Coordinates of C-alpha atoms in Angstrom, one line a residue:
Chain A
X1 CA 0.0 0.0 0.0
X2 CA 3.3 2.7 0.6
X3 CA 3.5 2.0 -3.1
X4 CA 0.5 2.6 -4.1
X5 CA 0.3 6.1 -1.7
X6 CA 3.9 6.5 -3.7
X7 CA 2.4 6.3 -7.1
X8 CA -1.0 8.2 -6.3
X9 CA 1.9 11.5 -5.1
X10 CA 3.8 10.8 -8.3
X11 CA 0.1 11.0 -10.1
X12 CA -0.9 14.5 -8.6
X13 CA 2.5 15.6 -9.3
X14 CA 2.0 14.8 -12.8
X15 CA -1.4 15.7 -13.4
X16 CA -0.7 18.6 -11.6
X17 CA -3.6 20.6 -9.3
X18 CA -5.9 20.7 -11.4
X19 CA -6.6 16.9 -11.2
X20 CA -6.4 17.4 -7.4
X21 CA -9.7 18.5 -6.4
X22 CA -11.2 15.6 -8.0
X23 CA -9.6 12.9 -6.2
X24 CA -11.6 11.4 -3.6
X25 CA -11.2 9.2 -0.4
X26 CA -8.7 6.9 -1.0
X27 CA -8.4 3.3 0.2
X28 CA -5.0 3.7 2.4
X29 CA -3.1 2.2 4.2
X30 CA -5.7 0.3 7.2
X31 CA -5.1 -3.3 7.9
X32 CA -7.5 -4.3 5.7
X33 CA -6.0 -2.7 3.0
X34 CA -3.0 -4.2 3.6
X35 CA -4.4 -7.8 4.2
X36 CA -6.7 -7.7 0.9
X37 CA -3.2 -6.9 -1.1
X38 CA -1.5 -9.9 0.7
X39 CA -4.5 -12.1 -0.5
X40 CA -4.8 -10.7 -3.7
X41 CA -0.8 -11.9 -3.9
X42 CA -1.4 -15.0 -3.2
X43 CA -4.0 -15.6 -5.4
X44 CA -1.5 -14.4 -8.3
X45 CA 1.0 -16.6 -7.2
X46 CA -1.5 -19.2 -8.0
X47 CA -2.3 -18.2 -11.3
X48 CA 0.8 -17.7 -12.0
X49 CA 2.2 -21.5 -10.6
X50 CA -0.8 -23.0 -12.7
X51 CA 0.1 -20.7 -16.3
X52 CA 3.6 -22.2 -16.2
X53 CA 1.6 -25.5 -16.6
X54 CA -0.5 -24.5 -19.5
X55 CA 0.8 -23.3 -23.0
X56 CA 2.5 -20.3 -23.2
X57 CA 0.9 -17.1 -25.0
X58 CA 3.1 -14.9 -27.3
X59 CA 2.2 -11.1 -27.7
X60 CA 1.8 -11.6 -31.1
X61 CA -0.1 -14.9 -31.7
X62 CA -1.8 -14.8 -34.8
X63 CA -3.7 -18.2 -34.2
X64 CA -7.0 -17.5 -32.2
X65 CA -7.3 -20.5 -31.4
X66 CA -4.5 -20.4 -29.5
X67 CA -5.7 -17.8 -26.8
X68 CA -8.8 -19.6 -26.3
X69 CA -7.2 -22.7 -25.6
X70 CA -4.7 -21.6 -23.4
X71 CA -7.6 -19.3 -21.5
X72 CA -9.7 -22.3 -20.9
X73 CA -6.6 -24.8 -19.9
X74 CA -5.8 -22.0 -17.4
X75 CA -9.1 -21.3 -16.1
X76 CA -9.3 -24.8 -15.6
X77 CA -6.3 -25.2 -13.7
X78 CA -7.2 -22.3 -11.7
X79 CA -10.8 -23.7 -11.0
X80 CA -8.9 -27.0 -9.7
X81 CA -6.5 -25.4 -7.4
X82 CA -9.4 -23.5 -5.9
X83 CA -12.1 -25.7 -5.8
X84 CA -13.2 -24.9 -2.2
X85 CA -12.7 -21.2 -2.9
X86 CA -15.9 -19.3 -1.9
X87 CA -17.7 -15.7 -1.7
X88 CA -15.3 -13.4 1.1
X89 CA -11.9 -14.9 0.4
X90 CA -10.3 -11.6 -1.1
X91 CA -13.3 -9.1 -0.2
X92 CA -13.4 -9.8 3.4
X93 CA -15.6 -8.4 5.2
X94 CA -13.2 -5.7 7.1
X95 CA -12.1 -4.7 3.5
X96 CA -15.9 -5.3 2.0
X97 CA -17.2 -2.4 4.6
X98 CA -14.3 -0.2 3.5
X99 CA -15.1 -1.1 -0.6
X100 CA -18.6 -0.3 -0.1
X101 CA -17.9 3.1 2.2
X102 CA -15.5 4.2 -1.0
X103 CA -18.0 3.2 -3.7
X104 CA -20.8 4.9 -2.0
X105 CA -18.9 8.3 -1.6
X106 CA -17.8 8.2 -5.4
X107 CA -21.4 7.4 -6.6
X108 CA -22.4 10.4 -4.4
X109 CA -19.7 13.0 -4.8
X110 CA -19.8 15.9 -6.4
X111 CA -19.1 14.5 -9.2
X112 CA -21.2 11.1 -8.4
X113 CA -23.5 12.0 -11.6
X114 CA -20.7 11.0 -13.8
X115 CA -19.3 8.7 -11.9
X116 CA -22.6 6.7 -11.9
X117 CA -23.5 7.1 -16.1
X118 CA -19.7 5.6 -16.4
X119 CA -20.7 2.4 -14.0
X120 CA -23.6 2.3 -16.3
X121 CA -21.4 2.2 -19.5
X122 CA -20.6 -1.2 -21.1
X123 CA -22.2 -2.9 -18.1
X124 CA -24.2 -6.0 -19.0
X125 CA -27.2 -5.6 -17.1
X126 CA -27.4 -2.5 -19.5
X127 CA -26.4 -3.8 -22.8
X128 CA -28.5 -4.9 -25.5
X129 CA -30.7 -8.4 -24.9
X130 CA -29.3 -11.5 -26.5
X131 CA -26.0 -11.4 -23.9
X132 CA -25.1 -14.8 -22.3
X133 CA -26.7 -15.2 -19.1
X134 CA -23.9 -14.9 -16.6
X135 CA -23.8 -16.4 -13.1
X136 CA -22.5 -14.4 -10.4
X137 CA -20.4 -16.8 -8.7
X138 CA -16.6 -17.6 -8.0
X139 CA -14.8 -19.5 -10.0
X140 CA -17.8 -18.8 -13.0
X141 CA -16.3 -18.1 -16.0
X142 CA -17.2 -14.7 -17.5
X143 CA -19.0 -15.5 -20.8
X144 CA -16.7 -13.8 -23.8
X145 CA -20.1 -12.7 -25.4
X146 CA -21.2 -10.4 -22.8
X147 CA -19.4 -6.8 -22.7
X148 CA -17.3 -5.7 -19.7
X149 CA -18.4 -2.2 -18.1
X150 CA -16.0 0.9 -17.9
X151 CA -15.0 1.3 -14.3
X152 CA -14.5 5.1 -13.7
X153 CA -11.4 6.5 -13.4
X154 CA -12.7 8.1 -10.1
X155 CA -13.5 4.9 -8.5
X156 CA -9.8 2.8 -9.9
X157 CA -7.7 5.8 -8.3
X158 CA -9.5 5.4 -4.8
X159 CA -9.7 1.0 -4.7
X160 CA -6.7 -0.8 -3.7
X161 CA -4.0 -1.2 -7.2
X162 CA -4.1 -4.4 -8.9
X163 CA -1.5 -6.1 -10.3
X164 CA -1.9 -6.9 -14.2
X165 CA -4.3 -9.4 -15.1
X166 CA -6.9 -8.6 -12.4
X167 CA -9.3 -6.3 -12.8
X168 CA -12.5 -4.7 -10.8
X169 CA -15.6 -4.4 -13.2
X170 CA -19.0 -3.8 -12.2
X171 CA -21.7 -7.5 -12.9
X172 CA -25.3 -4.8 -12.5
X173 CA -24.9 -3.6 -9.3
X174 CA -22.3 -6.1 -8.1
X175 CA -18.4 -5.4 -8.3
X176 CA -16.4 -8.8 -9.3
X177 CA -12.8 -9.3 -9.6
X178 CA -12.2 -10.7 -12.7
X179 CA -9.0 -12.7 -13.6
X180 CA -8.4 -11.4 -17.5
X181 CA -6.3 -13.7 -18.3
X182 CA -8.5 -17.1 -17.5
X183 CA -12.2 -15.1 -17.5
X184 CA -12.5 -16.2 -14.2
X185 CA -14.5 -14.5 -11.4
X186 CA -12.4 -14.7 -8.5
X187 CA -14.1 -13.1 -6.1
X188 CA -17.3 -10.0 -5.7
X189 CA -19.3 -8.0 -4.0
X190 CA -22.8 -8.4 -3.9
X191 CA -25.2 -4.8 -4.5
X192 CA -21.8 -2.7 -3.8
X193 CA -23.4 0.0 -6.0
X194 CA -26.7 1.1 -3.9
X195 CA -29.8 1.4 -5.1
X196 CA -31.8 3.6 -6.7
X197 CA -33.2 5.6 -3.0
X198 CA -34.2 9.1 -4.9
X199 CA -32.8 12.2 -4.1
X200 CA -29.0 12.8 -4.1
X201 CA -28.2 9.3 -3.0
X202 CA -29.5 8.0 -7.1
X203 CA -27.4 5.4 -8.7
X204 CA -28.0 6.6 -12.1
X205 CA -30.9 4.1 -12.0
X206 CA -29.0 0.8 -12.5
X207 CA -31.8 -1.6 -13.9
X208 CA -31.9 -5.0 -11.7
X209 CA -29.9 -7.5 -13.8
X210 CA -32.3 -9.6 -15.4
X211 CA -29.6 -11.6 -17.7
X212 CA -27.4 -12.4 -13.8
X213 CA -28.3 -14.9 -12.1
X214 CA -26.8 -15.1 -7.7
X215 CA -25.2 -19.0 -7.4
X216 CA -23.9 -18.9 -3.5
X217 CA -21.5 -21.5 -2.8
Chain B
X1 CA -35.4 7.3 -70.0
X2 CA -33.9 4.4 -69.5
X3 CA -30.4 5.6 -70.7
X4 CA -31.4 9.0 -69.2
X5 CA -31.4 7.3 -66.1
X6 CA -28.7 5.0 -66.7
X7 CA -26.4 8.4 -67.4
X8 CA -27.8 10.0 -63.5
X9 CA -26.7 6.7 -62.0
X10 CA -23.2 6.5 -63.3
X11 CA -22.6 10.1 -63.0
X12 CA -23.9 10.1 -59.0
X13 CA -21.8 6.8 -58.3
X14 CA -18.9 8.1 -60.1
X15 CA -19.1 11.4 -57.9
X16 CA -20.2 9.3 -54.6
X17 CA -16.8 7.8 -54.9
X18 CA -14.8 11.1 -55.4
X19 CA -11.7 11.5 -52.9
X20 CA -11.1 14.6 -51.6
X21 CA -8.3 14.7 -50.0
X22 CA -4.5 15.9 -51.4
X23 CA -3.2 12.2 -52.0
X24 CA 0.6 13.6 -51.8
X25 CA 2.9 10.7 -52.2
X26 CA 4.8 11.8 -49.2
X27 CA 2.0 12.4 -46.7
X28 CA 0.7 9.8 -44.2
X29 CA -2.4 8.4 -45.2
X30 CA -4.7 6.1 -42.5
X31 CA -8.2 4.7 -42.4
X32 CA -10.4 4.6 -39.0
X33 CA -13.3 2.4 -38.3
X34 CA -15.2 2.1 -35.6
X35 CA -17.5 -0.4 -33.9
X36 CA -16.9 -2.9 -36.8
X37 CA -17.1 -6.4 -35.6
X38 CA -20.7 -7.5 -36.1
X39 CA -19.4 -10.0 -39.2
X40 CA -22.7 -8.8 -41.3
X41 CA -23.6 -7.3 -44.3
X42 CA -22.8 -3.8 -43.5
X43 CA -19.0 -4.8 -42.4
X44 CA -18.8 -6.6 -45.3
X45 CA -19.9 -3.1 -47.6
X46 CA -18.0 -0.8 -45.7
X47 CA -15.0 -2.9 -46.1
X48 CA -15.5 -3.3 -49.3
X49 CA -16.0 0.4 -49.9
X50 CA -12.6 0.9 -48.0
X51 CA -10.4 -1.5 -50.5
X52 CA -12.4 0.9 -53.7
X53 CA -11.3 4.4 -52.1
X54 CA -7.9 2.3 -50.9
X55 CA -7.4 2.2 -54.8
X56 CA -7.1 6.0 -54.9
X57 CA -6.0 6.7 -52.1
X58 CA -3.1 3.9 -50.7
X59 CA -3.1 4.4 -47.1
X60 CA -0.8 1.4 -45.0
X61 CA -2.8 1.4 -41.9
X62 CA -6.4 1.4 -40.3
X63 CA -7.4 2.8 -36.7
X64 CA -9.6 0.5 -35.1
X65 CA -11.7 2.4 -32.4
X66 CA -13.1 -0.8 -30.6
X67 CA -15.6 -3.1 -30.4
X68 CA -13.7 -4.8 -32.7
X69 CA -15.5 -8.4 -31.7
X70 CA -19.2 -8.2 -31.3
X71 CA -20.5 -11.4 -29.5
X72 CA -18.1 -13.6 -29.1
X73 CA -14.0 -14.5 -29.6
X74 CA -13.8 -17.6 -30.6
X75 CA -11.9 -18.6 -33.3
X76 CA -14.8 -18.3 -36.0
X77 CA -15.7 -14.8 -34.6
X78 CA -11.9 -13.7 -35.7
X79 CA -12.7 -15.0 -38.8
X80 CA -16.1 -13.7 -40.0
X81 CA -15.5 -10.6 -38.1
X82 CA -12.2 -9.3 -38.9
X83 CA -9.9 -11.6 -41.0
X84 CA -12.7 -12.3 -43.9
X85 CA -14.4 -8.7 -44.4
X86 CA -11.0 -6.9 -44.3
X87 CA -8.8 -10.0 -46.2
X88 CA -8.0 -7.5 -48.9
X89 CA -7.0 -5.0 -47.2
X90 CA -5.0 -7.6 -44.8
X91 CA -3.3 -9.5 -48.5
X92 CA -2.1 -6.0 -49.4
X93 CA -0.4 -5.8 -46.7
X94 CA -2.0 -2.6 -44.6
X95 CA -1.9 -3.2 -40.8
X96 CA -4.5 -2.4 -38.2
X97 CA -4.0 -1.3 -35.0
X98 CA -6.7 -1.5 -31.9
X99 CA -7.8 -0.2 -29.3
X100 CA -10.2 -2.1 -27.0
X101 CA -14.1 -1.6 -26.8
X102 CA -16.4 -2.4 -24.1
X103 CA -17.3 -5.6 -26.0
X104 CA -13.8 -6.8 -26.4
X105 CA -12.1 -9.2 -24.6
X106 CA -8.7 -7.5 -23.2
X107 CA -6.7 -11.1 -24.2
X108 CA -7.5 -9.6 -28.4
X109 CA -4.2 -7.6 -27.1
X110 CA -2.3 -10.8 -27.9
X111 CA -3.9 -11.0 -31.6
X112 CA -1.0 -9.8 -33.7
X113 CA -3.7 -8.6 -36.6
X114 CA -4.6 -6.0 -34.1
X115 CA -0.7 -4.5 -33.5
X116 CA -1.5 -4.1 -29.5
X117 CA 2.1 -6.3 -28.8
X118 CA 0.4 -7.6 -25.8
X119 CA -0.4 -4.3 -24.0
X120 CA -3.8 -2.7 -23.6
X121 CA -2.7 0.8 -24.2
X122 CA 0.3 1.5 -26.4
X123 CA 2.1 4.3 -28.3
X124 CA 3.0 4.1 -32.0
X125 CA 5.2 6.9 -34.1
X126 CA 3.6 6.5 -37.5
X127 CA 6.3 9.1 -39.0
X128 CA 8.7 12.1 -37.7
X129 CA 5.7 14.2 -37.1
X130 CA 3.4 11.5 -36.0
X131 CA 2.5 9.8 -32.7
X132 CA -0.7 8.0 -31.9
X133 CA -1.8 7.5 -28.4
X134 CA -4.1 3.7 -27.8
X135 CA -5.6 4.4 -24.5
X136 CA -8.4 1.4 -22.7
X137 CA -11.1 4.2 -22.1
X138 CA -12.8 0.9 -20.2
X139 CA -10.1 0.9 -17.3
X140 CA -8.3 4.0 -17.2
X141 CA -6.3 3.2 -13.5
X142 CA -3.3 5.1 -12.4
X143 CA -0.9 3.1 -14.5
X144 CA -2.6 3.8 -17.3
X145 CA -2.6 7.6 -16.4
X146 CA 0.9 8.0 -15.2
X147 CA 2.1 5.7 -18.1
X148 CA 0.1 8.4 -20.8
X149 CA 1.4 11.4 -18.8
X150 CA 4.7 10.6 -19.1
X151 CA 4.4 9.4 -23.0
X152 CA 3.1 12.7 -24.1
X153 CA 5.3 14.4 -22.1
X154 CA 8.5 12.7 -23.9
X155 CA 6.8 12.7 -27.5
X156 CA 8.3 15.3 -29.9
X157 CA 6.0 14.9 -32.2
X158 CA 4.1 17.8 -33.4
X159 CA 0.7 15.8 -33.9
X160 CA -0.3 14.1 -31.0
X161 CA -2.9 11.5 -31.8
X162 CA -5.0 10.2 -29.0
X163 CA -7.5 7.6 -30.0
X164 CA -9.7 5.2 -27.7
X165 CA -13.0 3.6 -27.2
X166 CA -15.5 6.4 -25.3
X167 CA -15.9 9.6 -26.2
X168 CA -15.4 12.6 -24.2
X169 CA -17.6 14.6 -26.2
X170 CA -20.6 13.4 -27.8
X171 CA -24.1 14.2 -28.3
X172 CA -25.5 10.3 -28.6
X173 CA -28.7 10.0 -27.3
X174 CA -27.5 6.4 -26.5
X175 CA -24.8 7.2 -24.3
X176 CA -23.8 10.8 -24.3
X177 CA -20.2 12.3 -23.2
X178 CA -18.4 10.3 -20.7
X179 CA -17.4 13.1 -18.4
X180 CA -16.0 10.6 -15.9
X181 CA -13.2 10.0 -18.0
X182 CA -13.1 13.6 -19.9
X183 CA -12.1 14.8 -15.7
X184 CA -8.8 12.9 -16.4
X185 CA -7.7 12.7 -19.9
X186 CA -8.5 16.3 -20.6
X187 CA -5.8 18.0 -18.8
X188 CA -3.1 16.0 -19.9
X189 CA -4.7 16.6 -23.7
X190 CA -4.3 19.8 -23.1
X191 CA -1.2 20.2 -21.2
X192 CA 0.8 18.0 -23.5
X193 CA -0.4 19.7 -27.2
X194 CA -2.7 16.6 -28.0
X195 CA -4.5 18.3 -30.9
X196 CA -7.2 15.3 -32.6
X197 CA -9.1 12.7 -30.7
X198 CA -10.8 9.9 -32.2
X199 CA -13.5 7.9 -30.6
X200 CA -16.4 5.1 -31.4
X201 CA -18.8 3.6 -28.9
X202 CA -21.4 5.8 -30.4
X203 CA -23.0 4.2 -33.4
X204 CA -22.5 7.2 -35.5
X205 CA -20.7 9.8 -37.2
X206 CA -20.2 13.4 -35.4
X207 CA -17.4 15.6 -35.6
X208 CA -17.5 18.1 -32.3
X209 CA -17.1 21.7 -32.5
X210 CA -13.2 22.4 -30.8
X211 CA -13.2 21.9 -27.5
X212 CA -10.9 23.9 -26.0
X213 CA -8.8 23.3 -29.1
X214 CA -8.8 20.2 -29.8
X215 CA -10.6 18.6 -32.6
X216 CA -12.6 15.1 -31.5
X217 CA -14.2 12.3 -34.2
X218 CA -16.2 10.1 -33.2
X219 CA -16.1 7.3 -36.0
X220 CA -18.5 4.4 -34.6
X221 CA -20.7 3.5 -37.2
X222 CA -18.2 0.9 -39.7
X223 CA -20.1 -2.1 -39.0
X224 CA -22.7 -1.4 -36.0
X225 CA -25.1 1.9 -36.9
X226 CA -28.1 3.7 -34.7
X227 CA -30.1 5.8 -36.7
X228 CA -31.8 9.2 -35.7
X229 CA -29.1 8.9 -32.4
X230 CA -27.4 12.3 -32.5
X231 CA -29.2 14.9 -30.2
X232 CA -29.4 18.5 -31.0
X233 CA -26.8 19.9 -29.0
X234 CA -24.2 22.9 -29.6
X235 CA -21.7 20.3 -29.6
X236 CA -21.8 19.4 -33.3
X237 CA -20.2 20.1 -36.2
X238 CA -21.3 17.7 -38.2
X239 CA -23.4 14.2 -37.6
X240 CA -24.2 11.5 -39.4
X241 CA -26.3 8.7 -38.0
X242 CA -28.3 7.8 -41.6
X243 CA -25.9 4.9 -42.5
X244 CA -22.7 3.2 -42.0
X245 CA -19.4 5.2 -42.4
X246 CA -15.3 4.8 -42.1
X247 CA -12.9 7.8 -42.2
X248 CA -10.1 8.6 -44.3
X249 CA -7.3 10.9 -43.3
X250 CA -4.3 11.9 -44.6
X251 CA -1.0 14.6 -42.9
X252 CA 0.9 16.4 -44.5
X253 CA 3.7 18.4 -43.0
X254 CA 0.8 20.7 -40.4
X255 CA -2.2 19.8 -42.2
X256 CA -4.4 17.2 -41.2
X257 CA -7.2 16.4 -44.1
X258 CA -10.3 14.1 -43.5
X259 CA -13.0 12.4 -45.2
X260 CA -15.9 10.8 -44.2
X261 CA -17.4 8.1 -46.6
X262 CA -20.4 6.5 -46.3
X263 CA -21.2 2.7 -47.1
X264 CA -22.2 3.4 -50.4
X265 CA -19.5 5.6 -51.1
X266 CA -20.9 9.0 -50.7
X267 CA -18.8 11.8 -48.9
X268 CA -20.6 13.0 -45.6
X269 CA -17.9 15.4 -44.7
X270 CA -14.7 16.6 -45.1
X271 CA -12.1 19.3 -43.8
X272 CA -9.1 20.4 -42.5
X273 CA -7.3 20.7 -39.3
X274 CA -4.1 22.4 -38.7
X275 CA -1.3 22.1 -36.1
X276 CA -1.3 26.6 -36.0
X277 CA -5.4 26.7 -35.9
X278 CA -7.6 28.5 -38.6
X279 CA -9.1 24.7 -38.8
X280 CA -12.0 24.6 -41.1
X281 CA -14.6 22.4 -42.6
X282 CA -14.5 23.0 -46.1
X283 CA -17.3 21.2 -48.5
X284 CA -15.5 18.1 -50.8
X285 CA -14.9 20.3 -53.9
X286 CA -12.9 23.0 -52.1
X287 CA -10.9 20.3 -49.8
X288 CA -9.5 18.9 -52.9

């Protein structure tokens, strides 16, 4: 996490004051912080132990193929090695409160308006019908038909970093972490974005995800 | 008649199919497409449209502005998406390079069609006076923001080229400007000399009015199209939401020329823009 304050410093220097006023609460350095990071290395050490056991993926492969096999063999792997893995194991709930308290502010900021159309953008329970029905669950594979929402900028400078391959996206109003590389959902966060109350506390009117469907574990 | 009519047909397909643009042997010439990857008719026409103009006007490479891969990225959808409609183009040798849509799959980086080397937000120096900018508008963290700050602020190059999946400006009834992302980018557009954006998402056509100096495209029609989309707003300069479009564009030494053709061929708009201002949109006959 001292890296991350590091590189959020070097960020302001860069952007310069203008970007300043526009950067929220931050997720710093609490325990929790701290002990999601540990778990969210460990996790990459797995992935990484099971892709040296899987075919290797150039940067320039021009077979297709290729990338979908070696994305399912590694998702597979991955599913193996964490067969008993289950809702909580990265978002805790000490770090869960934190995620939500974070979310929540951003959504209702002064600048929540945009932040909330940009959760909206690209995210499957607002996409066109005819998406793959996706199930909310870890270990589920995210479905390569369905789009992948923007998550605003506001919201990735504030969350913990996370290394390459992982990514936060928003599932309706759900937040999952999503392993890129094997289209795995490793871990989420149920209803992180709140709903629609009226008022100032509006979510941009997030429609309930018809096309998810909740599998606990 | 029937010759009368014959004669209005050739005469209105010959000047559909009119470039307008300098076509100096020494200028960079480029191609941009947006929201392409349906693998239907209209990609198949607007591709085809692209290797006609492509006989008058050789350019070497095509800007991809995302959602290059509607609906799937399997192996087949590579295929009837990307590698069939635009297998001319691809034989003769011009390369494409990507930038990722919300309804791509971040692993297309790996695809060497698409020119990404692996990374989802790259820099490219097309010539001397030429660098483009690849941002992932879908996950702009702070790597990806220190990473751009730092590549603009080391280019030399006296066009900066940003180009990316969601506009900043827009007047889409669909989806509108995403101002989220405008909060961030725009300063270091502006601090660092970044003079043209290009954009898709938006299943049209519409070139902005200047903001704050700097000229934005949105170019999201090539494959995908939404009709009667663009709002009335004082945003644009021109929009075109009747039918499926690509761009052409060429630089020469300060001077950046565009065209914008439609799937049958006709010209929807064309102009200039220019590294010292006094930018205009000038109708086909006088750009040429």
């Amino acid at each position: 996490m001292r890296r991350q304050r590091q590189r959020f410093v070097v960020l302001k220097l860069v952007l310069g004051l203008v970007l300043v006023p526009f950067l929220g609460v931050i997720l710093t350095d609490t325990d929790n912080a701290k002990q999601f990071s540990a778990r969210v290395k460990n996790y990459m050490e797995l992935q990484k132990q099971v892709s040296s056991k899987v075919p290797p993926l150039a940067t320039t492969e021009v077979d297709p193929a290729k990338i979908a096999v070696r994305t399912q063999a590694l998702a597979s792997g991955i599913q193996q090695r964490r067969a008993n893995a289950k809702q909580g194991d990265l978002f805790f709930p000490g770090v869960a409160q934190e995620f939500r308290e974070i979310i929540r502010k951003e959504l209702q900021g002064k600048h929540g308006a945009a932040t909330r159309k940009a959760v909206k953008t690209g995210n499957p329970a607002e996409e066109e019908a005819g998406i793959a029905k996706i199930v909310l669950a870890v270990n589920a594979p995210y479905p390569d038909k369905a789009p992948r929402s923007s998550v605003p900028a506001t919201i990735l400078l504030s969350l913990p970093e996370l290394p390459k391959g992982l990514e936060y996206r928003f599932l309706g109003r759900n937040l999952i972490l999503l392993d890129s590389m094997s289209n795995l959902i490793v871990d989420y966060l149920q209803d992180v974005v709140p709903k629609v109350t009226g008022g100032e506390v509006q979510t941009g009117r997030l429609k309930a995800p018809t096309s998810l469907r909740v599998v606990r574990r | 008649m029937r010759v009368l009519l014959s004669l209005i047909l050739f005469l209105s397909t010959a000047a559909a199919q009119d470039l307008f643009l300098p076509n100096k042997k020494d200028s960079l010439h480029f191609a941009v497409i947006g929201d392409s990857g349906t693998g239907d008719r209209n990609e198949y026409e607007v591709a085809r449209q692209m290797v006609a103009f492509r006989a008058k006007f050789p350019f070497a490479m095509v800007l991809m502005l995302g959602d290059n891969l509607y609906g799937g990225e399997s192996p087949q959808d590579f295929k009837a998406k990307f590698e069939e409609p635009y297998k001319d183009l691809l034989a003769a040798g011009v390369k494409f390079y990507a930038t990722l849509g919300n309804h791509d799959d971040p692993k297309q980086r790996f695809y060497k069609p698409f020119n990404m080397n692996g990374q989802r937000y790259y820099t490219f120096k097309a010539n001397d006076r030429v660098r483009f900018f690849v941002l992932d508008s879908n996950y702009m963290d702070p790597q990806q923001l220190n990473w751009l700050a730092s590549e603009l602020k080391g280019s030399n190059s006296p066009w900066k080229i940003c180009f990316f999946h969601h506009p900043l400006y827009s007047s889409g009834k669909q989806h509108g400007s995403d101002v989220d992302l405008r909060r961030f980018l725009e300063p270091l557009f502006l601090e660092y000399g970044v003079k043209v954006v290009l954009a898709g998402h938006e299943h049209f056509y519409e070139r902005l009015k200047p903001q704050k100096g700097i000229y934005y495209f949105i170019s999201g029609g090539s494959a995908k199209l939404r009709r009667d989309n663009i709002a009335r707003t004082n945003l644009t300069a021109k929009g075109f939401d009747q039918d499926n479009h690509f761009m052409l564009m060429e630089i020469d030494g300060d001077t950046l020329f565009y065209q914008t053709i439609s799937r049958p061929g006709a010209t929807i708009d064309s102009g200039i823009v220019s590294l010292q201002g006094e930018n205009k949109a000038v109708s086909a006959a006088a750009a040429k």
